[in-house]
Tab-separated table of N, CA and C in Angstrom:
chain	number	residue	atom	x	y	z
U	278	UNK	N	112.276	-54.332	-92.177
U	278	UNK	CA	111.249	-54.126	-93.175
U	278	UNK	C	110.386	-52.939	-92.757
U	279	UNK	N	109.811	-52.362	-93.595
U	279	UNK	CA	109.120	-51.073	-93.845
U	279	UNK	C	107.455	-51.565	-93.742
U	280	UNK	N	107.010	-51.119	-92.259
U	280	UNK	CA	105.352	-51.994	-92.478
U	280	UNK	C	104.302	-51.072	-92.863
U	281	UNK	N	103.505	-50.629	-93.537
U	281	UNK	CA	102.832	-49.588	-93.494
U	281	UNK	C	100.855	-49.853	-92.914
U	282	UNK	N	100.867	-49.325	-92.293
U	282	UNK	CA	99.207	-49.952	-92.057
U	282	UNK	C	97.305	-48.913	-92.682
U	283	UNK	N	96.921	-49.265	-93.008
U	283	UNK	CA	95.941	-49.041	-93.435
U	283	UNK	C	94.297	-49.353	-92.694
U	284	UNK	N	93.570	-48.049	-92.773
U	284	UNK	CA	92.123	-48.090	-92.144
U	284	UNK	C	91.933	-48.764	-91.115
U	285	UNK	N	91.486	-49.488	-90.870
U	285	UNK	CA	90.918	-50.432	-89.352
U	285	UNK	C	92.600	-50.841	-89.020
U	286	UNK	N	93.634	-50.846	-89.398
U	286	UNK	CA	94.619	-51.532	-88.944
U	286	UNK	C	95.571	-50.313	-88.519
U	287	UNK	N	95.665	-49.499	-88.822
U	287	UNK	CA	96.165	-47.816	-88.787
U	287	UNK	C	95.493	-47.759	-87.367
U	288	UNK	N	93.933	-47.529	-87.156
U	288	UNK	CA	93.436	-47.176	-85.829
U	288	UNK	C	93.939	-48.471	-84.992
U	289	UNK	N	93.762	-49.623	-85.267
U	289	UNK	CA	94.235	-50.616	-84.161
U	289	UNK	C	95.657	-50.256	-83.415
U	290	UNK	N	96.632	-49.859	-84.583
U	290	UNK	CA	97.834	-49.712	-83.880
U	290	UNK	C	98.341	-48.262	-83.839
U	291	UNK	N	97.724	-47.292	-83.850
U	291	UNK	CA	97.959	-45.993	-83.675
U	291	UNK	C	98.794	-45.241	-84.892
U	292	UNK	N	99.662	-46.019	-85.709
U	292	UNK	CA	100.450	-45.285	-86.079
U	292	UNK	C	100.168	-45.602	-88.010
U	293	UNK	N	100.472	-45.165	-88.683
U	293	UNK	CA	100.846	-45.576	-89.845
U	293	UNK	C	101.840	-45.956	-90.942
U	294	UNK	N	103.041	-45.812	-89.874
U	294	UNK	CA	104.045	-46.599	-90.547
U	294	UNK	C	104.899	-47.189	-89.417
U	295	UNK	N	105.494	-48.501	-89.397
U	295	UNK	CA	106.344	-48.633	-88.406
U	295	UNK	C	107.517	-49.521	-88.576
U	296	UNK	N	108.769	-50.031	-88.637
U	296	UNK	CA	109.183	-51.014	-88.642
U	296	UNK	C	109.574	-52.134	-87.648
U	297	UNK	N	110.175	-53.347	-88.964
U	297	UNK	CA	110.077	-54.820	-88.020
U	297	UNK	C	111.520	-54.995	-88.250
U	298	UNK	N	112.621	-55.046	-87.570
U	298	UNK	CA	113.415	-56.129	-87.544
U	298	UNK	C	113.821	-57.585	-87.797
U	299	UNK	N	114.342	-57.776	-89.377
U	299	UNK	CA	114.343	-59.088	-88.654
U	299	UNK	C	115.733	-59.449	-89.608
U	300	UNK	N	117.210	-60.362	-89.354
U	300	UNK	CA	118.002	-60.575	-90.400
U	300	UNK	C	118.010	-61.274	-91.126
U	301	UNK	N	116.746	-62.027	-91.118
U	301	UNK	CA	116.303	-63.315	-91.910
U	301	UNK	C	115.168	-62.859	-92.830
U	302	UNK	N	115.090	-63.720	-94.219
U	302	UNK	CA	113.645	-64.011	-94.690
U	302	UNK	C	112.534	-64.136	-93.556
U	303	UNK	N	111.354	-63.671	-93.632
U	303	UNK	CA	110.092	-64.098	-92.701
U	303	UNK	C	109.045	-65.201	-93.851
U	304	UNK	N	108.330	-65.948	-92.909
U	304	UNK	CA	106.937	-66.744	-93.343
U	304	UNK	C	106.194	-65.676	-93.342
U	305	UNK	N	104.895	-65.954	-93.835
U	305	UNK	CA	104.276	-64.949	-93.628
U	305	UNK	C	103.250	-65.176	-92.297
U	306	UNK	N	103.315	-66.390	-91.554
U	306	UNK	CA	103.132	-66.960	-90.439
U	306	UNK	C	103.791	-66.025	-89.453
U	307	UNK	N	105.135	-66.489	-89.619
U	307	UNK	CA	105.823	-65.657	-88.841
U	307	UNK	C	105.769	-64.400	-88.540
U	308	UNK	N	106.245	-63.714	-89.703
U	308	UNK	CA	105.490	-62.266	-89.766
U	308	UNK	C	104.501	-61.660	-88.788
U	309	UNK	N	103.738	-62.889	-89.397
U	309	UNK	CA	102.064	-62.285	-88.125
U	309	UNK	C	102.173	-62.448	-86.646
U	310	UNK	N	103.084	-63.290	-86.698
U	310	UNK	CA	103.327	-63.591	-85.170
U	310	UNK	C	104.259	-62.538	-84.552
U	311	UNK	N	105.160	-62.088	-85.328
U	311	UNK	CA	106.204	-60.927	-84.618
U	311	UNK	C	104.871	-59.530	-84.254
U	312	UNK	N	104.499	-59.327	-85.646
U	312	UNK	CA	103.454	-58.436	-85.638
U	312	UNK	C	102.677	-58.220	-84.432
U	313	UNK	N	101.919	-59.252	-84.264
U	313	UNK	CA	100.741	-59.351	-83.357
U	313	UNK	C	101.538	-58.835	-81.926
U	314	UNK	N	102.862	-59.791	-81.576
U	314	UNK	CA	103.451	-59.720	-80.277
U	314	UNK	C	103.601	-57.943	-79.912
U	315	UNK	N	103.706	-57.439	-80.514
U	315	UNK	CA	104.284	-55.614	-80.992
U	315	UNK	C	102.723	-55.227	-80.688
U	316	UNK	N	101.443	-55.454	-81.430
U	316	UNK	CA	100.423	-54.763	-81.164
U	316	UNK	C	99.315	-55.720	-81.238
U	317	UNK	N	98.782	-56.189	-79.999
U	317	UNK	CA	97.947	-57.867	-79.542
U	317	UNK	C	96.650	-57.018	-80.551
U	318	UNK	N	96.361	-55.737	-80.934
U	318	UNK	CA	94.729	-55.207	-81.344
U	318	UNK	C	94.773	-55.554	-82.939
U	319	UNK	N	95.774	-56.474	-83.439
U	319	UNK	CA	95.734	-56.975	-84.679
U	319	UNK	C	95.587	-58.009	-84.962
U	320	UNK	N	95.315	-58.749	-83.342
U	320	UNK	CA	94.900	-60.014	-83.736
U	320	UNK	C	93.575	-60.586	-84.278
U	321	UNK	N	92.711	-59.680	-84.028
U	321	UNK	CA	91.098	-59.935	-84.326
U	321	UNK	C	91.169	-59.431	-85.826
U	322	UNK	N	92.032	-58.927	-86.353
U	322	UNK	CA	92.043	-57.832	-87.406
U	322	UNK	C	92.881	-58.995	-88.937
U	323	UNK	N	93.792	-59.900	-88.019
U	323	UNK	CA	94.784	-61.006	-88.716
U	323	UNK	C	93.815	-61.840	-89.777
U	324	UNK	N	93.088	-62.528	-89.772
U	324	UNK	CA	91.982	-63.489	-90.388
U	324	UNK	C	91.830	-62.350	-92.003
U	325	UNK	N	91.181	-61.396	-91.731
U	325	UNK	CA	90.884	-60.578	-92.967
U	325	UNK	C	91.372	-59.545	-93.413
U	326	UNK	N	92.679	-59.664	-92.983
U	326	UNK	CA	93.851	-58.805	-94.049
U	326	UNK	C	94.258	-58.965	-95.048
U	327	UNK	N	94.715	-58.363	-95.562
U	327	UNK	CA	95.602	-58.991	-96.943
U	327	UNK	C	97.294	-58.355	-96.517
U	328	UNK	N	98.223	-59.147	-97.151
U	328	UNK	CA	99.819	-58.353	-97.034
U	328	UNK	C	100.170	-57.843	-98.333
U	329	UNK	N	100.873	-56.703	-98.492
U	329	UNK	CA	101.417	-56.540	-99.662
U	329	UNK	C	102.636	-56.780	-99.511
U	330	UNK	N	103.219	-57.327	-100.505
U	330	UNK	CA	104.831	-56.782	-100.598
U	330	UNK	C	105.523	-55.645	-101.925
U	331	UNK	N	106.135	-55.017	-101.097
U	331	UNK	CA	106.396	-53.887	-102.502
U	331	UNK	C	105.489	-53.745	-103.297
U	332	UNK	N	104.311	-53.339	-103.011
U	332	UNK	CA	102.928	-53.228	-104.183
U	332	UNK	C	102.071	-54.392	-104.927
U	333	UNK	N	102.871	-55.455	-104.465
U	333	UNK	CA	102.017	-56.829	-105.103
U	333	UNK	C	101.751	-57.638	-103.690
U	334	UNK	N	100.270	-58.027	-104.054
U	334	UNK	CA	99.890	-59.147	-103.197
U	334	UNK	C	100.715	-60.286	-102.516
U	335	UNK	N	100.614	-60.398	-101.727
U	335	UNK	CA	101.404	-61.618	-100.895
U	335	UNK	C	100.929	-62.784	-101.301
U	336	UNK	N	101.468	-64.148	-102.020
U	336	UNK	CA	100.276	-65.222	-102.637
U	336	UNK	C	101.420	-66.007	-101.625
U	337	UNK	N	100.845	-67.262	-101.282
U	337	UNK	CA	101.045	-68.471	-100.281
U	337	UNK	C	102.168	-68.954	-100.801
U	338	UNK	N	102.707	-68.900	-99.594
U	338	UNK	CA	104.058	-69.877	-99.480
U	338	UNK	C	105.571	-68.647	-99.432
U	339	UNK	N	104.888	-67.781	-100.335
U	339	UNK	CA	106.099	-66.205	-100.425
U	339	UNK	C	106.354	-65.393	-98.988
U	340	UNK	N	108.023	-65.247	-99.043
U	340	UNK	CA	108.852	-65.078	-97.856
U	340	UNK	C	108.830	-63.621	-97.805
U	341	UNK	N	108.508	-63.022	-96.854
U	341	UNK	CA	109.007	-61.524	-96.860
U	341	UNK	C	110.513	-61.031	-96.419
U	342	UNK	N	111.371	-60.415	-97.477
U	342	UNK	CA	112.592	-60.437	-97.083
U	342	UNK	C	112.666	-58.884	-95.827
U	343	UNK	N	113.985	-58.808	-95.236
U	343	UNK	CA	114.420	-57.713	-94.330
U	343	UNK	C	113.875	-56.213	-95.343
U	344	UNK	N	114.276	-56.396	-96.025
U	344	UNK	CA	114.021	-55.391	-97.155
U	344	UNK	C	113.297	-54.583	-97.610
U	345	UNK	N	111.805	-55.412	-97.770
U	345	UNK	CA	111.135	-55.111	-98.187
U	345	UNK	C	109.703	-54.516	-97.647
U	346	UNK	N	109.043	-53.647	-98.106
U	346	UNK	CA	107.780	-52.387	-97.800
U	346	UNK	C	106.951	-54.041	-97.764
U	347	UNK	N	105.877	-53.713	-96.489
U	347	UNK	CA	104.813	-54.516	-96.294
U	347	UNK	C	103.876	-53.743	-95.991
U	348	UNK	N	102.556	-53.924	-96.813
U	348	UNK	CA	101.431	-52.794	-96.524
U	348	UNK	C	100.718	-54.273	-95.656
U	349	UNK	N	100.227	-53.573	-94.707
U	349	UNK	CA	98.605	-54.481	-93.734
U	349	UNK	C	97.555	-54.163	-94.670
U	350	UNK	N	96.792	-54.481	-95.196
U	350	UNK	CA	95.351	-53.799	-95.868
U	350	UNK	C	93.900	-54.482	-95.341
U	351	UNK	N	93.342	-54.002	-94.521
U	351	UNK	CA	92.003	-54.758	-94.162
U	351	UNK	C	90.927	-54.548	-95.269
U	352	UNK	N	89.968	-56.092	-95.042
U	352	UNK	CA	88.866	-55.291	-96.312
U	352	UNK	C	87.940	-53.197	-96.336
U	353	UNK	N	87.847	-53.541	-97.223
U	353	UNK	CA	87.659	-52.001	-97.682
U	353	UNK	C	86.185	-52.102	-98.297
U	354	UNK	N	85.123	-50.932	-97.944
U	354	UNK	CA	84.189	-51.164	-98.163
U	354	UNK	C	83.660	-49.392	-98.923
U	355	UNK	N	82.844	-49.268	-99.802
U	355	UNK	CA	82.648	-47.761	-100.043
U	355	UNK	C	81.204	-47.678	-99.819
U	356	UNK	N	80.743	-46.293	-100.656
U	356	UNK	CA	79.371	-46.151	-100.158
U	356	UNK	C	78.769	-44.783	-100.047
């Protein structure tokens, strides 16, 4: 899968795009857990993210396939 990261989650892990391996469907539990293991500075960051998949919100219980673009998005504030 194709992860892309955004603002506070971009600086946590240096980069802005990276991928995950995996040959299975993921939880989105799971997910966070492969995630985190790869870069521990997303764990404080995990609680108030949101996931996208392919451009739509991640809603509960939905599997992220091998496949598919996952944006990180932390809250966003203007000003």
């Amino acid at each position: 899968m194709h992860i892309l990261y955004f603002a506070q989650a971009r600086l946590a892990v240096g980069v802005s795009e990276d991928s995950l391996h995996s040959p299975e469907p993921l939880t989105q539990d799971k997910f966070w857990h492969l995630l985190t293991c790869r870069h521990p500075a997303l764990l404080s960051l995990q609680t108030s993210c949101r996931l996208s998949k392919n451009c739509h919100f991640l809603q509960t219980g939905q599997m992220i396939d091998p496949d598919d673009e996952v944006a990180i998005l932390p809250p966003v504030s203007g000003g």
